[in-house]
mmCIF file of C-alpha atoms (C1' of nucleotides) in Angstrom:
data_model
loop_
_atom_site.group_PDB
_atom_site.id
_atom_site.type_symbol
_atom_site.label_atom_id
_atom_site.label_comp_id
_atom_site.label_asym_id
_atom_site.label_seq_id
_atom_site.Cartn_x
_atom_site.Cartn_y
_atom_site.Cartn_z
ATOM 1 C CA MET A 676 -12.142 -19.902 6.968
ATOM 2 C CA ASN A 677 -15.512 -19.325 5.286
ATOM 3 C CA ILE A 678 -15.795 -16.474 2.846
ATOM 4 C CA GLU A 679 -17.960 -14.267 5.071
ATOM 5 C CA LYS A 680 -15.534 -14.524 7.956
ATOM 6 C CA LEU A 681 -12.610 -13.982 5.627
ATOM 7 C CA ALA A 682 -14.216 -10.805 4.263
ATOM 8 C CA GLU A 683 -14.842 -9.557 7.787
ATOM 9 C CA THR A 684 -11.223 -10.211 8.774
ATOM 10 C CA LEU A 685 -9.855 -8.560 5.630
ATOM 11 C CA LYS A 686 -12.007 -5.534 6.350
ATOM 12 C CA VAL A 687 -10.469 -5.247 9.805
ATOM 13 C CA LEU A 688 -6.985 -5.524 8.275
ATOM 14 C CA GLY A 689 -7.925 -3.042 5.563
ATOM 15 C CA ASP A 690 -7.233 0.070 7.577
ATOM 16 C CA PRO A 691 -3.766 1.679 7.574
ATOM 17 C CA THR A 692 -3.681 2.261 11.336
ATOM 18 C CA ARG A 693 -4.751 -1.279 12.196
ATOM 19 C CA LEU A 694 -2.388 -2.795 9.642
ATOM 20 C CA GLN A 695 0.488 -0.808 11.148
ATOM 21 C CA ILE A 696 -0.502 -1.969 14.615
ATOM 22 C CA VAL A 697 -0.339 -5.538 13.324
ATOM 23 C CA ALA A 698 3.099 -4.862 11.805
ATOM 24 C CA MET A 699 4.292 -3.423 15.127
ATOM 25 C CA LEU A 700 2.960 -6.395 17.090
ATOM 26 C CA ASN A 701 4.819 -8.610 14.641
ATOM 27 C CA ILE A 702 8.062 -7.304 16.193
ATOM 28 C CA ARG A 703 7.028 -7.709 19.830
ATOM 29 C CA ASP A 704 4.120 -7.521 22.231
ATOM 30 C CA LEU A 705 3.205 -3.938 23.052
ATOM 31 C CA CYS A 706 1.038 -2.304 25.672
ATOM 32 C CA VAL A 707 -1.557 0.280 24.718
ATOM 33 C CA CYS A 708 0.512 3.088 26.222
ATOM 34 C CA GLU A 709 3.344 2.175 23.852
ATOM 35 C CA LEU A 710 1.075 2.013 20.832
ATOM 36 C CA VAL A 711 -0.603 5.368 21.426
ATOM 37 C CA PRO A 712 2.487 7.595 20.850
ATOM 38 C CA MET A 713 3.233 5.757 17.585
ATOM 39 C CA PHE A 714 0.210 7.316 15.921
ATOM 40 C CA SER A 715 -1.185 10.801 15.779
ATOM 41 C CA ILE A 716 -4.612 9.814 16.987
ATOM 42 C CA SER A 717 -6.091 9.686 20.465
ATOM 43 C CA GLN A 718 -5.862 6.863 22.999
ATOM 44 C CA PRO A 719 -9.563 6.023 22.638
ATOM 45 C CA ALA A 720 -9.134 5.765 18.867
ATOM 46 C CA ILE A 721 -6.274 3.278 19.316
ATOM 47 C CA SER A 722 -8.388 1.401 21.845
ATOM 48 C CA ARG A 723 -11.222 1.061 19.327
ATOM 49 C CA HIS A 724 -8.835 -0.204 16.664
ATOM 50 C CA LEU A 725 -7.497 -2.814 19.081
ATOM 51 C CA SER A 726 -11.043 -3.787 19.892
ATOM 52 C CA ARG A 727 -11.758 -4.448 16.231
ATOM 53 C CA LEU A 728 -8.571 -6.473 15.829
ATOM 54 C CA ARG A 729 -9.599 -8.461 18.901
ATOM 55 C CA SER A 730 -13.107 -9.017 17.511
ATOM 56 C CA VAL A 731 -11.671 -11.162 14.698
ATOM 57 C CA GLU A 732 -9.044 -12.711 16.957
ATOM 58 C CA LEU A 733 -6.112 -11.164 15.137
ATOM 59 C CA VAL A 734 -4.709 -10.028 18.473
ATOM 60 C CA LYS A 735 -4.894 -11.191 22.064
ATOM 61 C CA GLU A 736 -4.804 -9.033 25.169
ATOM 62 C CA THR A 737 -3.099 -9.784 28.451
ATOM 63 C CA ARG A 738 -3.453 -7.558 31.469
ATOM 64 C CA LYS A 739 -0.311 -7.043 33.548
ATOM 65 C CA GLY A 740 -1.057 -4.806 36.478
ATOM 66 C CA MET A 741 -2.226 -1.476 35.158
ATOM 67 C CA TRP A 742 -1.066 -2.243 31.647
ATOM 68 C CA VAL A 743 -2.710 -4.211 28.904
ATOM 69 C CA TYR A 744 -0.363 -5.926 26.503
ATOM 70 C CA TYR A 745 -1.448 -6.919 23.031
ATOM 71 C CA SER A 746 0.091 -9.730 21.058
ATOM 72 C CA LEU A 747 -0.329 -10.785 17.444
ATOM 73 C CA ASN A 748 -2.167 -14.015 16.659
ATOM 74 C CA ARG A 749 0.210 -15.152 13.925
ATOM 75 C CA GLN A 750 -1.789 -18.276 13.291
ATOM 76 C CA LYS A 751 -4.869 -16.217 12.434
ATOM 77 C CA LEU A 752 -2.842 -13.963 10.149
ATOM 78 C CA GLU A 753 -1.435 -16.992 8.344
ATOM 79 C CA GLU A 754 -4.937 -18.391 8.048
ATOM 80 C CA VAL A 755 -5.989 -15.237 6.217
ATOM 81 C CA GLY A 756 -3.145 -15.629 3.740
ATOM 82 C CA PHE A 757 -3.955 -19.284 3.264
ATOM 83 C CA SER A 758 -7.669 -18.654 2.741
ATOM 84 C CA LEU A 759 -6.883 -15.950 0.191
ATOM 85 C CA SER A 760 -4.781 -18.358 -1.842
ATOM 86 C CA HIS A 761 -7.361 -21.142 -1.455
ATOM 87 C CA LEU A 762 -10.628 -19.400 -2.190
ATOM 88 C CA PRO A 763 -13.675 -21.686 -2.180
ATOM 89 C CA ASP A 764 -14.191 -23.540 -5.455
ATOM 90 C CA MET A 765 -17.173 -21.903 -7.117
ATOM 91 C CA THR A 766 -17.339 -24.344 -10.041
ATOM 92 C CA GLU A 767 -20.392 -26.130 -8.691
ATOM 93 C CA ARG A 768 -22.179 -22.870 -7.923
ATOM 94 C CA LEU A 769 -21.495 -21.738 -11.480
ATOM 95 C CA ASN A 770 -22.921 -25.013 -12.839
ATOM 96 C CA GLU A 771 -26.070 -24.677 -10.744
ATOM 97 C CA LEU A 772 -26.700 -21.228 -12.168
ATOM 98 C CA ARG A 773 -26.090 -22.411 -15.719
ATOM 99 C CA VAL A 774 -28.462 -25.369 -15.311
ATOM 100 C CA LYS A 775 -31.129 -23.132 -13.806
ATOM 101 C CA GLY A 776 -30.759 -20.905 -16.871
ATOM 102 C CA ALA A 777 -29.767 -18.027 -14.637
ATOM 103 C CA LEU A 778 -26.746 -17.244 -16.765
ATOM 104 C CA PRO A 779 -27.408 -15.322 -19.981
ATOM 105 C CA GLU A 780 -25.560 -16.394 -23.095
ATOM 106 C CA CYS A 781 -23.197 -13.571 -23.764
ATOM 107 C CA LYS A 782 -21.412 -14.888 -26.816
ATOM 108 C CA MET B 360 3.581 -3.548 -1.690
ATOM 109 C CA ASN B 361 3.783 -0.636 0.767
ATOM 110 C CA ILE B 362 1.581 -0.781 3.832
ATOM 111 C CA GLU B 363 -0.820 1.971 2.726
ATOM 112 C CA LYS B 364 -1.461 0.304 -0.615
ATOM 113 C CA LEU B 365 -1.813 -3.063 1.086
ATOM 114 C CA ALA B 366 -4.411 -1.661 3.484
ATOM 115 C CA GLU B 367 -6.322 -0.138 0.579
ATOM 116 C CA THR B 368 -6.308 -3.433 -1.291
ATOM 117 C CA LEU B 369 -7.374 -5.426 1.780
ATOM 118 C CA LYS B 370 -10.225 -2.982 2.292
ATOM 119 C CA VAL B 371 -11.437 -3.630 -1.241
ATOM 120 C CA LEU B 372 -11.217 -7.391 -0.627
ATOM 121 C CA GLY B 373 -12.936 -6.981 2.736
ATOM 122 C CA ASP B 374 -16.467 -7.012 1.421
ATOM 123 C CA PRO B 375 -18.414 -10.257 1.040
ATOM 124 C CA THR B 376 -19.813 -9.409 -2.391
ATOM 125 C CA ARG B 377 -16.451 -8.373 -3.813
ATOM 126 C CA LEU B 378 -14.686 -11.358 -2.285
ATOM 127 C CA GLN B 379 -17.270 -13.671 -3.862
ATOM 128 C CA ILE B 380 -16.782 -11.951 -7.201
ATOM 129 C CA VAL B 381 -13.058 -12.622 -6.861
ATOM 130 C CA ALA B 382 -13.770 -16.275 -6.026
ATOM 131 C CA MET B 383 -16.015 -16.556 -9.093
ATOM 132 C CA LEU B 384 -13.417 -14.961 -11.354
ATOM 133 C CA ASN B 385 -10.935 -17.456 -9.978
ATOM 134 C CA ILE B 386 -12.902 -20.153 -11.847
ATOM 135 C CA ARG B 387 -13.207 -18.328 -15.146
ATOM 136 C CA ASP B 388 -13.581 -14.912 -16.749
ATOM 137 C CA LEU B 389 -17.142 -13.634 -16.484
ATOM 138 C CA CYS B 390 -19.063 -10.835 -18.095
ATOM 139 C CA VAL B 391 -21.060 -8.388 -16.011
ATOM 140 C CA CYS B 392 -24.360 -9.864 -17.201
ATOM 141 C CA GLU B 393 -23.266 -13.242 -15.795
ATOM 142 C CA LEU B 394 -22.177 -11.768 -12.476
ATOM 143 C CA VAL B 395 -25.380 -9.795 -11.878
ATOM 144 C CA PRO B 396 -27.754 -12.792 -11.476
ATOM 145 C CA MET B 397 -25.363 -14.385 -8.966
ATOM 146 C CA PHE B 398 -26.151 -11.748 -6.368
ATOM 147 C CA SER B 399 -29.352 -10.232 -5.105
ATOM 148 C CA ILE B 400 -28.257 -6.666 -5.718
ATOM 149 C CA SER B 401 -28.751 -4.420 -8.708
ATOM 150 C CA GLN B 402 -26.598 -4.230 -11.822
ATOM 151 C CA PRO B 403 -25.282 -0.770 -10.892
ATOM 152 C CA ALA B 404 -24.247 -2.103 -7.479
ATOM 153 C CA ILE B 405 -22.247 -4.902 -9.136
ATOM 154 C CA SER B 406 -20.751 -2.362 -11.518
ATOM 155 C CA ARG B 407 -19.559 -0.256 -8.584
ATOM 156 C CA HIS B 408 -17.995 -3.280 -6.892
ATOM 157 C CA LEU B 409 -16.161 -4.145 -10.104
ATOM 158 C CA SER B 410 -14.992 -0.562 -10.324
ATOM 159 C CA ARG B 411 -13.459 -0.789 -6.844
ATOM 160 C CA LEU B 412 -11.775 -4.094 -7.653
ATOM 161 C CA ARG B 413 -10.407 -2.469 -10.811
ATOM 162 C CA SER B 414 -9.159 0.548 -8.850
ATOM 163 C CA VAL B 415 -6.633 -1.635 -7.014
ATOM 164 C CA GLU B 416 -5.911 -3.730 -10.104
ATOM 165 C CA LEU B 417 -7.352 -6.929 -8.652
ATOM 166 C CA VAL B 418 -9.340 -7.415 -11.855
ATOM 167 C CA LYS B 419 -8.969 -6.428 -15.489
ATOM 168 C CA GLU B 420 -11.768 -5.653 -17.933
ATOM 169 C CA THR B 421 -11.945 -6.564 -21.602
ATOM 170 C CA ARG B 422 -14.730 -5.374 -23.835
ATOM 171 C CA LYS B 423 -16.036 -7.878 -26.360
ATOM 172 C CA GLY B 424 -18.755 -6.314 -28.439
ATOM 173 C CA MET B 425 -21.583 -5.324 -26.128
ATOM 174 C CA TRP B 426 -20.199 -7.352 -23.257
ATOM 175 C CA VAL B 427 -17.495 -6.515 -20.770
ATOM 176 C CA TYR B 428 -15.558 -9.472 -19.426
ATOM 177 C CA TYR B 429 -13.732 -9.308 -16.134
ATOM 178 C CA SER B 430 -10.741 -11.436 -15.275
ATOM 179 C CA LEU B 431 -8.867 -11.941 -12.024
ATOM 180 C CA ASN B 432 -5.364 -10.543 -11.645
ATOM 181 C CA ARG B 433 -3.934 -13.570 -9.839
ATOM 182 C CA GLN B 434 -0.525 -11.961 -9.553
ATOM 183 C CA LYS B 435 -1.981 -9.073 -7.588
ATOM 184 C CA LEU B 436 -3.894 -11.433 -5.326
ATOM 185 C CA GLU B 437 -0.723 -13.424 -4.641
ATOM 186 C CA GLU B 438 1.085 -10.180 -3.935
ATOM 187 C CA VAL B 439 -1.455 -9.409 -1.216
ATOM 188 C CA GLY B 440 -0.855 -12.789 0.422
ATOM 189 C CA PHE B 441 2.892 -12.337 0.177
ATOM 190 C CA SER B 442 2.808 -8.816 1.623
ATOM 191 C CA LEU B 443 0.660 -10.031 4.507
ATOM 192 C CA SER B 444 3.203 -12.688 5.400
ATOM 193 C CA HIS B 445 6.106 -10.264 4.926
ATOM 194 C CA LEU B 446 4.947 -7.165 6.738
ATOM 195 C CA PRO B 447 7.496 -4.334 6.851
ATOM 196 C CA ASP B 448 10.068 -4.730 9.613
ATOM 197 C CA MET B 449 9.173 -2.143 12.248
ATOM 198 C CA THR B 450 12.224 -2.823 14.458
ATOM 199 C CA GLU B 451 13.996 0.364 13.419
ATOM 200 C CA ARG B 452 10.866 2.458 13.869
ATOM 201 C CA LEU B 453 10.467 1.005 17.350
ATOM 202 C CA ASN B 454 14.096 1.869 18.178
ATOM 203 C CA GLU B 455 13.658 5.448 16.982
ATOM 204 C CA LEU B 456 10.716 5.924 19.282
ATOM 205 C CA ARG B 457 12.564 4.398 22.237
ATOM 206 C CA VAL B 458 15.614 6.619 21.665
ATOM 207 C CA LYS B 459 13.424 9.699 21.356
ATOM 208 C CA GLY B 460 11.881 8.758 24.709
ATOM 209 C CA ALA B 461 8.491 8.497 23.062
ATOM 210 C CA LEU B 462 7.840 5.105 24.590
ATOM 211 C CA PRO B 463 6.752 5.075 28.223
ATOM 212 C CA GLU B 464 8.267 2.475 30.512
ATOM 213 C CA CYS B 465 5.413 0.157 31.308
ATOM 214 C CA LYS B 466 7.167 -2.387 33.447
ATOM 215 C "C1'" DT C 638 -9.500 6.204 52.004
ATOM 216 C "C1'" DG C 639 -8.330 9.307 48.148
ATOM 217 C "C1'" DA C 640 -5.269 10.439 44.280
ATOM 218 C "C1'" DT C 641 -3.130 8.796 40.144
ATOM 219 C "C1'" DT C 642 -2.452 6.152 35.945
ATOM 220 C "C1'" DA C 643 -3.933 3.069 32.093
ATOM 221 C "C1'" DA C 644 -7.422 1.571 29.161
ATOM 222 C "C1'" DA C 645 -12.246 1.072 27.707
ATOM 223 C "C1'" DT C 646 -16.660 2.952 26.756
ATOM 224 C "C1'" DA C 647 -20.221 6.684 25.671
ATOM 225 C "C1'" DA C 648 -21.854 10.280 22.913
ATOM 226 C "C1'" DC C 649 -21.404 12.768 19.043
ATOM 227 C "C1'" DA C 650 -19.788 14.861 14.283
ATOM 228 C "C1'" DA C 651 -17.702 14.274 9.739
ATOM 229 C "C1'" DT C 652 -17.019 11.256 6.188
ATOM 230 C "C1'" DA C 653 -17.192 6.838 3.698
ATOM 231 C "C1'" DT C 654 -19.673 2.944 2.073
ATOM 232 C "C1'" DC C 655 -23.284 0.497 -0.125
ATOM 233 C "C1'" DG C 656 -27.609 0.080 -1.643
ATOM 234 C "C1'" DT C 657 -31.409 2.082 -4.606
ATOM 235 C "C1'" DT C 658 -33.607 4.262 -9.063
ATOM 236 C "C1'" DA C 659 -32.870 7.114 -13.062
ATOM 237 C "C1'" DT C 660 -30.039 8.198 -16.765
ATOM 238 C "C1'" DA C 661 -26.062 8.242 -19.932
ATOM 239 C "C1'" DA C 662 -22.819 5.984 -22.862
ATOM 240 C "C1'" DA C 663 -21.324 2.302 -25.948
ATOM 241 C "C1'" DG C 664 -22.207 -1.213 -29.055
ATOM 242 C "C1'" DT C 665 -25.446 -4.058 -32.157
ATOM 243 C "C1'" DA C 666 -28.875 -4.686 -35.418
ATOM 244 C "C1'" DA C 667 -33.367 -3.787 -37.928
ATOM 245 C "C1'" DT D 1081 -31.704 6.571 -38.235
ATOM 246 C "C1'" DT D 1082 -34.207 4.181 -34.511
ATOM 247 C "C1'" DA D 1083 -34.704 0.567 -31.255
ATOM 248 C "C1'" DC D 1084 -32.530 -2.468 -28.187
ATOM 249 C "C1'" DT D 1085 -28.947 -4.438 -25.061
ATOM 250 C "C1'" DT D 1086 -25.159 -4.008 -21.897
ATOM 251 C "C1'" DT D 1087 -22.543 -1.474 -18.704
ATOM 252 C "C1'" DA D 1088 -21.223 2.781 -16.289
ATOM 253 C "C1'" DT D 1089 -22.329 6.922 -13.916
ATOM 254 C "C1'" DA D 1090 -25.307 10.316 -11.254
ATOM 255 C "C1'" DA D 1091 -27.987 11.467 -7.411
ATOM 256 C "C1'" DC D 1092 -29.605 10.314 -3.224
ATOM 257 C "C1'" DG D 1093 -30.746 7.871 1.420
ATOM 258 C "C1'" DA D 1094 -29.529 4.626 5.123
ATOM 259 C "C1'" DT D 1095 -25.950 2.872 7.638
ATOM 260 C "C1'" DA D 1096 -21.052 2.129 8.960
ATOM 261 C "C1'" DT D 1097 -16.647 3.900 10.025
ATOM 262 C "C1'" DT D 1098 -13.370 6.825 12.267
ATOM 263 C "C1'" DG D 1099 -12.140 10.465 14.655
ATOM 264 C "C1'" DT D 1100 -13.001 13.643 18.751
ATOM 265 C "C1'" DT D 1101 -13.854 14.845 23.953
ATOM 266 C "C1'" DA D 1102 -15.884 13.376 28.264
ATOM 267 C "C1'" DT D 1103 -16.474 9.820 31.395
ATOM 268 C "C1'" DT D 1104 -16.094 5.208 33.487
ATOM 269 C "C1'" DT D 1105 -13.612 1.242 34.966
ATOM 270 C "C1'" DA D 1106 -9.588 -1.113 36.846
ATOM 271 C "C1'" DA D 1107 -5.377 -1.258 39.115
ATOM 272 C "C1'" DT D 1108 -1.722 0.952 41.971
ATOM 273 C "C1'" DC D 1109 0.078 3.570 45.626
ATOM 274 C "C1'" DA D 1110 0.584 7.319 49.255
#
DNA sequence: TGATTAAATAACAATATCGTTATAAAGTAA
DNA sequence: TTACTTTATAACGATATTGTTATTTAATCA
């Protein structure tokens, strides 16, 4: 995952409500009406959080009749962990800057 | 790491500038005056980003004369990855809610 | 059809974030 | 001391985020 996308995904995960939703979905798929009573915020607020999680493909929705079930995209979550432990190698970028004289000599 | 602290740390990582700083510090320790020319934002802006990274102990600062060197706390970064792949088990919490009748029956 | 339920979207307010420029603080050196 | 360099902080504006209530959309059922 490129660094911009990784940052965007981490930002989505970096909210206590959304991270708890992810932890809940790690146990089993849940419909919105089950998620709402778990938190002390409104249904629309939960809906917006789910929308943000969906926007980075951390969760998937499936409509079943009146209900919408959300499930965790474990692969995406693993990808985040992997990308974090394999950050892009900036050695070359650092060399470029040094060659261009963009780096001061702080001895 | 508890879920609140994890969310806070992910939020700090969830910014493209800060994540790039982390990637740079993964190569070697850098002083602020080296970091500034790598980005097209002001020195105070970089300083604020470093302050946020410091606030969750992702980086450590060391003053050397006039210069302040920042280094990556790799242990903390690994901890984030580990916590992400070992989210707290919400099974019990889910049971509580079910027993209390807080979960609707969406069949 | 019309009523009901579940979920998403719209509109808005309060607060947080991130950038800027100006200034302060800390260290070096003439 | 005074001047200079490096970094942090202050003050402020623009924008993003997160919550609210009201409304819309989608599906079910009498």
